Short mmCIF file of C-alpha atoms in Angstrom, two decimals:
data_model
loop_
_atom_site.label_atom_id
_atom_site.label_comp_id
_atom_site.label_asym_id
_atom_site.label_seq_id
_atom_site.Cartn_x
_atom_site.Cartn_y
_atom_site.Cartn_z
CA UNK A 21 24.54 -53.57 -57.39
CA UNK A 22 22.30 -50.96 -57.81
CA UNK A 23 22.62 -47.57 -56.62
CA UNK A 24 20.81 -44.35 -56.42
CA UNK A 25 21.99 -41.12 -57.94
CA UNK A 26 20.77 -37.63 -56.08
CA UNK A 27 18.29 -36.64 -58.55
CA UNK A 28 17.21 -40.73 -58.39
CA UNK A 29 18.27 -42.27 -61.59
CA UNK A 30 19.37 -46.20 -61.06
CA UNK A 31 22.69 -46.70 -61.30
CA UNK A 32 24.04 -50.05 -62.63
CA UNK A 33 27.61 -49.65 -62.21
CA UNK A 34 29.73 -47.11 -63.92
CA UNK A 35 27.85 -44.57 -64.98
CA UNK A 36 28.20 -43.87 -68.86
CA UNK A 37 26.94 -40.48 -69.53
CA UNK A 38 24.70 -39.74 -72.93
CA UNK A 39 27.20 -37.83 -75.32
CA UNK A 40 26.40 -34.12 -76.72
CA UNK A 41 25.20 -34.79 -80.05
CA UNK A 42 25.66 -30.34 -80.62
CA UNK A 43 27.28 -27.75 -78.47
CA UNK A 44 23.34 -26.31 -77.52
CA UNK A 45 22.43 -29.42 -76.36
CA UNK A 46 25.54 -30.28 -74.13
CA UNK A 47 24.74 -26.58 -72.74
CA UNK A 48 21.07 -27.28 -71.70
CA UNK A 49 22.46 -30.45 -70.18
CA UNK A 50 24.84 -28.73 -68.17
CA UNK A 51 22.63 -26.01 -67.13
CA UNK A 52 20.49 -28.80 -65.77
CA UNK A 53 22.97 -30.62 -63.86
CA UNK A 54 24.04 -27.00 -62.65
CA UNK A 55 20.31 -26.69 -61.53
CA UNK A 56 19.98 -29.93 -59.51
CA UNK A 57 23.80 -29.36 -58.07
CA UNK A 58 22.33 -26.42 -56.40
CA UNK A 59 19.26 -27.77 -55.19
CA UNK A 60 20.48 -31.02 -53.81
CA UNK A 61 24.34 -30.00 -52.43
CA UNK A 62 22.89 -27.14 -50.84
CA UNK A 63 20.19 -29.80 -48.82
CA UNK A 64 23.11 -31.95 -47.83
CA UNK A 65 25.19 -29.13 -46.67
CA UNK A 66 22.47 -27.79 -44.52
CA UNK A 67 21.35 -31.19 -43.29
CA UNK A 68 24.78 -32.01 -42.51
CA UNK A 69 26.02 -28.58 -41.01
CA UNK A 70 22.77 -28.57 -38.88
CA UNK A 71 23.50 -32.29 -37.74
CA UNK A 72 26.66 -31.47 -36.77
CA UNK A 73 27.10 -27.66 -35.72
CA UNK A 74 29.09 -26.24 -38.78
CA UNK A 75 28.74 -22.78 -40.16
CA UNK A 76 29.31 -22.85 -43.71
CA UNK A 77 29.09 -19.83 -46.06
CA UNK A 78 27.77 -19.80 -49.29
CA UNK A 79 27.22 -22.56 -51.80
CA UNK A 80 29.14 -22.24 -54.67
CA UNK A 81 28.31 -24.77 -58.22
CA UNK A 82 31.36 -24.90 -60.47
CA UNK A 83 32.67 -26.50 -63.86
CA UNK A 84 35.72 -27.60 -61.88
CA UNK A 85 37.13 -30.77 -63.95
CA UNK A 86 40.02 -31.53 -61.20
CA UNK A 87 38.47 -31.18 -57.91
CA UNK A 88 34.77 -32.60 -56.76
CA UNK A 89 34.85 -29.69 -54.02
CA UNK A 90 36.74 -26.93 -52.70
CA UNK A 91 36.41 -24.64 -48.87
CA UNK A 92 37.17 -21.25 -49.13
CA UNK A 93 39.35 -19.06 -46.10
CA UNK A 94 35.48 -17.64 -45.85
CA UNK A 95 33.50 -20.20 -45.64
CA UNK A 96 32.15 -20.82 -49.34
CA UNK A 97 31.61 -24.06 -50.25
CA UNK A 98 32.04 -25.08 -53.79
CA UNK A 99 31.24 -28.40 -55.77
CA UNK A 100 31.39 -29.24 -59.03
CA UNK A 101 28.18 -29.43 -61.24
CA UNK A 102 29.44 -33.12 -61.80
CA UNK A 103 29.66 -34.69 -58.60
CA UNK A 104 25.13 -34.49 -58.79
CA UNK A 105 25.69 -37.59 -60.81
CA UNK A 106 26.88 -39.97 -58.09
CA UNK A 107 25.27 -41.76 -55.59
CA UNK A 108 23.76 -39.87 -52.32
CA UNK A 109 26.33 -41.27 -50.67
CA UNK A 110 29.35 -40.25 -52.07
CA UNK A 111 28.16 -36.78 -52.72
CA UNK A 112 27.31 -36.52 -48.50
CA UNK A 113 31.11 -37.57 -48.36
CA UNK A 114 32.50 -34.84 -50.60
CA UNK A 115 29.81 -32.62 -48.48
CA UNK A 116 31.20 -33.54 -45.20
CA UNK A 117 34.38 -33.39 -46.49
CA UNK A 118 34.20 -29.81 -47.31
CA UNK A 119 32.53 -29.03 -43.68
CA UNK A 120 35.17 -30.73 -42.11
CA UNK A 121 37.63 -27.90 -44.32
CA UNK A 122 35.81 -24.70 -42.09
CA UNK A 123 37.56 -26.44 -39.03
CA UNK A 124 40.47 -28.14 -39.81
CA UNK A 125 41.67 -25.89 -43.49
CA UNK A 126 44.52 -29.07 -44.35
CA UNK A 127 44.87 -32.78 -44.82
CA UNK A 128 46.33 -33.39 -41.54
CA UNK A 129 45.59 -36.80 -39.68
CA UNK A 130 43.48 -35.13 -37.47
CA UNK A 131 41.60 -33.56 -40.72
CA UNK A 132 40.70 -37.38 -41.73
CA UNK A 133 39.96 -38.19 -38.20
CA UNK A 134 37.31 -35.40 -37.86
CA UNK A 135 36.06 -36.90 -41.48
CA UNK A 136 36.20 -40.57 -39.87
CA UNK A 137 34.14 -39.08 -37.09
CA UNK A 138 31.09 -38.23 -38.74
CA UNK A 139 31.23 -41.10 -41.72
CA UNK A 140 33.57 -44.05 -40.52
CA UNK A 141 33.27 -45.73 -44.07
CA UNK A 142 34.38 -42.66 -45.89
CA UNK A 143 37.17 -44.69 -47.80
CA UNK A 144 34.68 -46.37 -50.01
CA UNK A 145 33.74 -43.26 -51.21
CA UNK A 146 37.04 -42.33 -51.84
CA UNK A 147 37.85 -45.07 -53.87
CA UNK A 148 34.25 -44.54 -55.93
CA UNK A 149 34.86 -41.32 -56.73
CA UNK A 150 38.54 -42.60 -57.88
CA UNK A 151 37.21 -45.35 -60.35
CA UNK A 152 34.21 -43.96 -61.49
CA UNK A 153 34.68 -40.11 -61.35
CA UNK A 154 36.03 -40.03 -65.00
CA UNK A 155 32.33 -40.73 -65.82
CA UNK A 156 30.73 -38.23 -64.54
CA UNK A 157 30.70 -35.68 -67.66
CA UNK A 158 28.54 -35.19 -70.38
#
């Protein structure tokens, strides 16, 4: 199966990342990744807030090695520099997910519900990010 990262790259798979070969060159890698984050999480979350009447805050790119994406108590979204390497589709889930966060700030069944709402197939995602997200590093 192939699949289509945001910045377009096939992917065949799990994705196995190119290693560092020095500390500069892991840094301009990263500062790319940090680049495209930006560019494309901040389309989705516009697209997606539009779409469906949320009012999110900033956008916020992080390092964050735990967590693909967090909702502040004002409104900032933030998303790991990471998450840009997996497909479109699981980085619109971790966007809606977040959106979903400005309403309903726990994990409540009526937090998944609201995510069920606006992507009924959600759980796939879920489970891609779980067996693949090791991957996406540098």
């Amino acid at each position: 199966m192939v699949e289509k990262t945001a910045h377009g790259a096939d992917v065949r798979g799990p994705v196995h990342p190119i290693p560092k070969s020095n500390a500069q060159g892991g840094q301009a890698f990263e500062q790319w990744y940090k680049a495209q984050a930006l560019k494309v999480l901040s389309e989705r979350v516009r697209y997606y807030a539009a779409k469906h009447g949320f009012q999110p805050g900033r956008i916020r790119i992080s390092s964050a090695r735990t967590r693909w994406g967090s909702c502040s108590s004002k409104g900032t979204l933030s998303f790991t520099w990471r998450l840009v390497m997996a497909p479109l589709e699981v980085i619109d889930y971790v966007v809606i997910h977040e959106l979903v966060h400005l309403k309903v700030k726990n994990h409540s069944k009526t937090f998944w519900g609201s995510v069920a709402a606006l992507m009924p197939d959600y759980k796939k995602y879920v489970a891609w990010l779980k067996k693949n997200g090791s991957f996406l590093t540098l």
